[in-house]
Short mmCIF file of C-alpha atoms in Angstrom, two decimals:
data_model
loop_
_atom_site.label_atom_id
_atom_site.label_comp_id
_atom_site.label_asym_id
_atom_site.label_seq_id
_atom_site.Cartn_x
_atom_site.Cartn_y
_atom_site.Cartn_z
CA GLN A 1 108.22 137.60 72.46
CA LYS A 2 107.83 140.75 74.56
CA GLU A 3 106.24 143.56 72.84
CA VAL A 4 108.97 145.91 73.94
CA GLU A 5 112.31 144.42 74.65
CA GLN A 6 115.40 146.07 76.21
CA ASN A 7 118.65 144.52 77.61
CA SER A 8 118.43 144.83 81.36
CA GLY A 9 122.15 145.67 81.80
CA PRO A 10 123.81 147.12 83.65
CA LEU A 11 125.51 148.90 80.81
CA SER A 12 128.75 150.37 82.24
CA VAL A 13 130.59 153.23 80.30
CA PRO A 14 133.34 155.53 81.42
CA GLU A 15 132.69 159.19 81.95
CA GLY A 16 132.86 161.01 78.62
CA ALA A 17 132.12 157.98 76.51
CA ILE A 18 129.07 157.40 74.36
CA ALA A 19 126.37 155.17 75.84
CA SER A 20 124.20 153.31 73.35
CA LEU A 21 120.80 151.96 74.60
CA ASN A 22 118.71 149.70 72.38
CA CYS A 23 115.08 148.80 72.23
CA THR A 24 113.09 146.53 69.84
CA TYR A 25 109.35 146.26 69.47
CA SER A 26 107.01 143.75 68.03
CA ASP A 27 104.29 145.67 66.13
CA ARG A 28 105.01 147.19 62.77
CA VAL A 29 101.99 149.70 63.12
CA SER A 30 103.68 151.41 66.15
CA GLN A 31 104.12 155.13 65.45
CA SER A 32 105.28 156.88 68.65
CA PHE A 33 108.37 156.21 70.57
CA PHE A 34 109.62 157.49 73.83
CA TRP A 35 112.71 157.29 76.08
CA TYR A 36 112.28 157.99 79.67
CA ARG A 37 114.95 158.17 82.39
CA GLN A 38 114.11 156.88 85.86
CA TYR A 39 116.43 157.45 88.87
CA SER A 40 116.33 155.01 91.68
CA GLY A 41 113.18 155.71 93.80
CA LYS A 42 111.91 158.33 91.46
CA SER A 43 109.29 158.57 88.75
CA PRO A 44 110.14 158.29 85.05
CA GLU A 45 110.80 161.55 83.29
CA LEU A 46 110.83 162.07 79.55
CA ILE A 47 114.15 162.25 77.71
CA MET A 48 113.13 162.09 74.13
CA SER A 49 110.24 161.26 71.76
CA ILE A 50 110.59 160.26 68.21
CA TYR A 51 107.86 159.64 65.60
CA SER A 52 109.75 159.45 62.18
CA ASN A 53 112.53 157.25 60.76
CA GLY A 54 116.00 158.71 61.24
CA ASP A 55 117.75 160.62 63.98
CA LYS A 56 116.54 163.20 66.50
CA GLU A 57 119.15 165.14 68.39
CA ASP A 58 118.54 167.11 71.69
CA GLY A 59 121.67 168.19 73.47
CA ARG A 60 123.78 165.29 74.34
CA PHE A 61 120.93 162.84 73.43
CA THR A 62 120.18 161.38 70.09
CA ALA A 63 117.20 159.03 69.37
CA GLN A 64 117.34 156.88 66.37
CA LEU A 65 114.39 155.02 64.79
CA ASN A 66 114.32 152.37 62.11
CA LYS A 67 110.68 151.17 61.58
CA ALA A 68 111.61 148.67 59.02
CA SER A 69 113.83 146.92 61.58
CA GLN A 70 111.50 147.73 64.42
CA TYR A 71 114.30 149.23 66.35
CA VAL A 72 114.78 152.46 68.35
CA SER A 73 117.90 153.55 70.12
CA LEU A 74 119.19 156.27 72.48
CA LEU A 75 122.73 157.57 72.31
CA ILE A 76 124.14 159.64 75.19
CA ARG A 77 127.23 161.48 74.20
CA ASP A 78 129.83 162.72 76.70
CA SER A 79 128.25 160.57 79.47
CA GLN A 80 128.22 161.94 82.91
CA PRO A 81 127.91 160.08 86.34
CA SER A 82 124.61 162.03 86.63
CA ASP A 83 123.41 160.04 83.71
CA SER A 84 123.45 156.82 85.78
CA ALA A 85 119.92 155.65 85.85
CA THR A 86 117.48 153.15 84.30
CA TYR A 87 116.28 154.07 80.77
CA LEU A 88 112.77 152.93 79.74
CA CYS A 89 111.83 152.60 76.08
CA ALA A 90 107.97 153.14 75.53
CA VAL A 91 106.01 152.39 72.40
CA ASN A 92 102.40 152.71 71.38
CA ILE A 93 101.96 149.12 70.43
CA GLY A 94 98.89 148.92 68.19
CA GLY A 95 99.35 152.22 66.51
CA THR A 96 97.06 155.22 66.84
CA GLY A 97 94.08 153.05 67.77
CA ARG A 98 95.84 152.14 71.00
CA ARG A 99 95.53 154.87 73.61
CA ALA A 100 98.32 153.65 75.89
CA LEU A 101 102.16 152.94 75.85
CA THR A 102 103.81 149.78 76.41
CA PHE A 103 107.07 150.03 78.41
CA GLY A 104 110.13 147.90 78.28
CA SER A 105 111.66 146.54 81.49
CA GLY A 106 114.51 149.14 81.15
CA THR A 107 118.28 149.26 80.78
CA ARG A 108 120.31 150.28 83.80
CA LEU A 109 123.18 152.60 82.88
CA GLN A 110 126.19 153.11 85.02
CA VAL A 111 128.68 155.87 84.18
CA GLN A 112 131.98 155.32 85.83
CA PRO A 113 133.84 158.59 87.01
CA ASN B 1 101.52 173.97 87.89
CA ALA B 2 101.79 171.18 90.36
CA GLY B 3 101.48 168.66 87.45
CA VAL B 4 100.59 165.18 88.62
CA THR B 5 100.20 164.75 92.31
CA GLN B 6 99.59 161.47 94.18
CA THR B 7 98.65 160.61 97.79
CA PRO B 8 99.72 158.91 99.96
CA LYS B 9 103.49 158.60 99.35
CA PHE B 10 103.74 155.39 101.32
CA ARG B 11 101.23 152.94 102.84
CA ILE B 12 101.40 149.64 104.72
CA LEU B 13 98.08 147.48 104.31
CA LYS B 14 97.13 144.37 106.05
CA ILE B 15 95.94 141.46 103.75
CA GLY B 16 92.25 141.97 102.97
CA GLN B 17 92.16 145.71 103.78
CA SER B 18 90.97 148.18 101.06
CA MET B 19 92.24 151.58 100.18
CA THR B 20 92.13 154.31 97.52
CA LEU B 21 95.18 155.83 95.84
CA GLN B 22 94.56 159.42 94.81
CA CYS B 23 95.78 161.03 91.64
CA THR B 24 95.15 164.58 90.46
CA GLN B 25 96.52 166.54 87.61
CA ASP B 26 96.13 170.26 87.01
CA MET B 27 97.21 170.30 83.15
CA ASN B 28 93.74 169.77 81.83
CA HIS B 29 94.90 166.54 80.33
CA ASN B 30 92.24 164.18 78.79
CA TYR B 31 94.19 160.95 79.29
CA MET B 32 95.15 159.45 82.60
CA TYR B 33 96.77 156.13 83.52
CA TRP B 34 97.64 153.89 86.39
CA TYR B 35 100.79 151.78 86.42
CA ARG B 36 102.43 149.50 88.81
CA GLN B 37 106.17 148.83 88.97
CA ASP B 38 107.67 145.93 90.65
CA PRO B 39 111.30 145.94 91.78
CA GLY B 40 113.75 145.91 88.80
CA MET B 41 110.81 145.74 86.30
CA GLY B 42 109.17 148.06 83.81
CA LEU B 43 105.87 149.74 84.10
CA LYS B 44 102.64 147.71 83.70
CA LEU B 45 99.41 149.39 82.83
CA ILE B 46 96.52 148.76 85.22
CA TYR B 47 93.83 151.00 83.96
CA TYR B 48 93.48 154.19 81.79
CA SER B 49 90.96 156.80 81.06
CA VAL B 50 90.47 158.89 77.93
CA GLY B 51 88.09 161.38 79.51
CA ALA B 52 85.64 161.87 82.35
CA GLY B 53 83.35 158.83 82.63
CA ILE B 54 85.33 156.65 80.41
CA THR B 55 87.85 154.07 81.72
CA ASP B 56 89.30 150.89 80.16
CA LYS B 57 91.40 147.98 81.43
CA GLY B 58 95.10 147.70 80.84
CA GLU B 59 97.42 144.65 81.09
CA VAL B 60 97.03 143.90 84.89
CA PRO B 61 93.55 145.13 86.10
CA ASN B 62 92.60 142.28 88.42
CA GLY B 63 92.22 143.33 92.01
CA TYR B 64 91.80 147.12 91.11
CA ASN B 65 88.99 149.44 90.23
CA VAL B 66 88.94 153.04 88.87
CA SER B 67 86.61 155.80 88.33
CA ARG B 68 86.87 159.06 86.34
CA SER B 69 84.19 161.62 87.47
CA THR B 70 86.19 164.68 86.66
CA THR B 71 88.97 165.64 84.31
CA GLU B 72 91.40 166.30 87.15
CA ASP B 73 91.00 163.20 89.30
CA PHE B 74 91.59 159.40 88.66
CA PRO B 75 91.55 157.38 91.86
CA LEU B 76 92.55 153.73 92.00
CA ARG B 77 90.80 151.51 94.42
CA LEU B 78 92.44 148.25 95.87
CA GLU B 79 89.84 145.88 97.25
CA LEU B 80 90.93 143.01 99.45
CA ALA B 81 94.66 143.73 99.39
CA ALA B 82 97.01 140.91 98.71
CA PRO B 83 100.76 140.60 99.04
CA SER B 84 101.07 140.45 95.26
CA GLN B 85 99.88 144.02 95.15
CA THR B 86 102.93 145.22 96.93
CA SER B 87 104.52 147.50 94.42
CA VAL B 88 105.09 151.14 93.54
CA TYR B 89 102.14 152.76 91.85
CA PHE B 90 102.48 155.57 89.33
CA CYS B 91 99.72 157.78 87.96
CA ALA B 92 100.36 159.49 84.65
CA SER B 93 98.53 161.95 82.34
CA SER B 94 98.80 163.08 78.67
CA ALA B 95 97.10 165.73 76.65
CA GLY B 96 95.35 163.12 74.49
CA ARG B 97 94.97 164.86 71.08
CA ARG B 98 93.05 162.58 68.71
CA GLY B 99 95.22 160.07 66.87
CA ILE B 100 98.54 161.12 68.48
CA GLN B 101 100.13 159.34 71.45
CA GLU B 102 101.79 162.01 73.31
CA THR B 103 104.16 162.42 76.17
CA GLN B 104 102.92 161.09 79.44
CA TYR B 105 103.76 163.01 82.65
CA PHE B 106 104.18 160.91 85.80
CA GLY B 107 103.30 161.66 89.43
CA PRO B 108 105.89 160.99 92.25
CA GLY B 109 104.50 157.52 92.88
CA THR B 110 102.83 155.63 95.85
CA ARG B 111 104.81 152.84 97.55
CA LEU B 112 102.50 150.15 98.82
CA LEU B 113 103.40 147.30 101.13
CA VAL B 114 100.83 144.61 101.83
CA LEU B 115 101.70 142.39 104.85
#
């Protein structure tokens, strides 16, 4: 089992729809969770961070964390073609004693105009 | 602030050659990281550092070496380049407050081709 798992996609949604991206992780002691967006040929950039169970909203983006189920998701409302990118989930596997993040392989999102 | 800078942007190496990938950050961050990203894949951690003089291996350290003599710089050395090291290399940094895993900020990447 991979430590951080994501569906590789592509996930295709029409413009204006909600895109739902999912990520599961293997370690119950993980405490920090991040979503990064990566455009083709570019470096990852932070979209959201979440540390507590529940929802965290920032503009069109909502991160959802469920530590009991070891599941974190990212919802993108009113999806735009400019949201087309690969979304990377990152988790501090091993908890606070681990000083690095483990990244999933990413989900490629395609927003159709 | 320039953030995290990396040089070169692109390099072609012959098998067996060596090179150093440069990484500099101007945010006074304690933690710095080197990742590689193969096509269609996620990021794999090569080495990281939690402060000057302190480095540790990540998931895929073989064939690489690092040093951290200053807070700002974290060069990655490739010895005896092999085709398997063809990849995009990203450097990242984070503030590194005790006990908290914080946002990592990435450089623009170095694309390396080993032939």
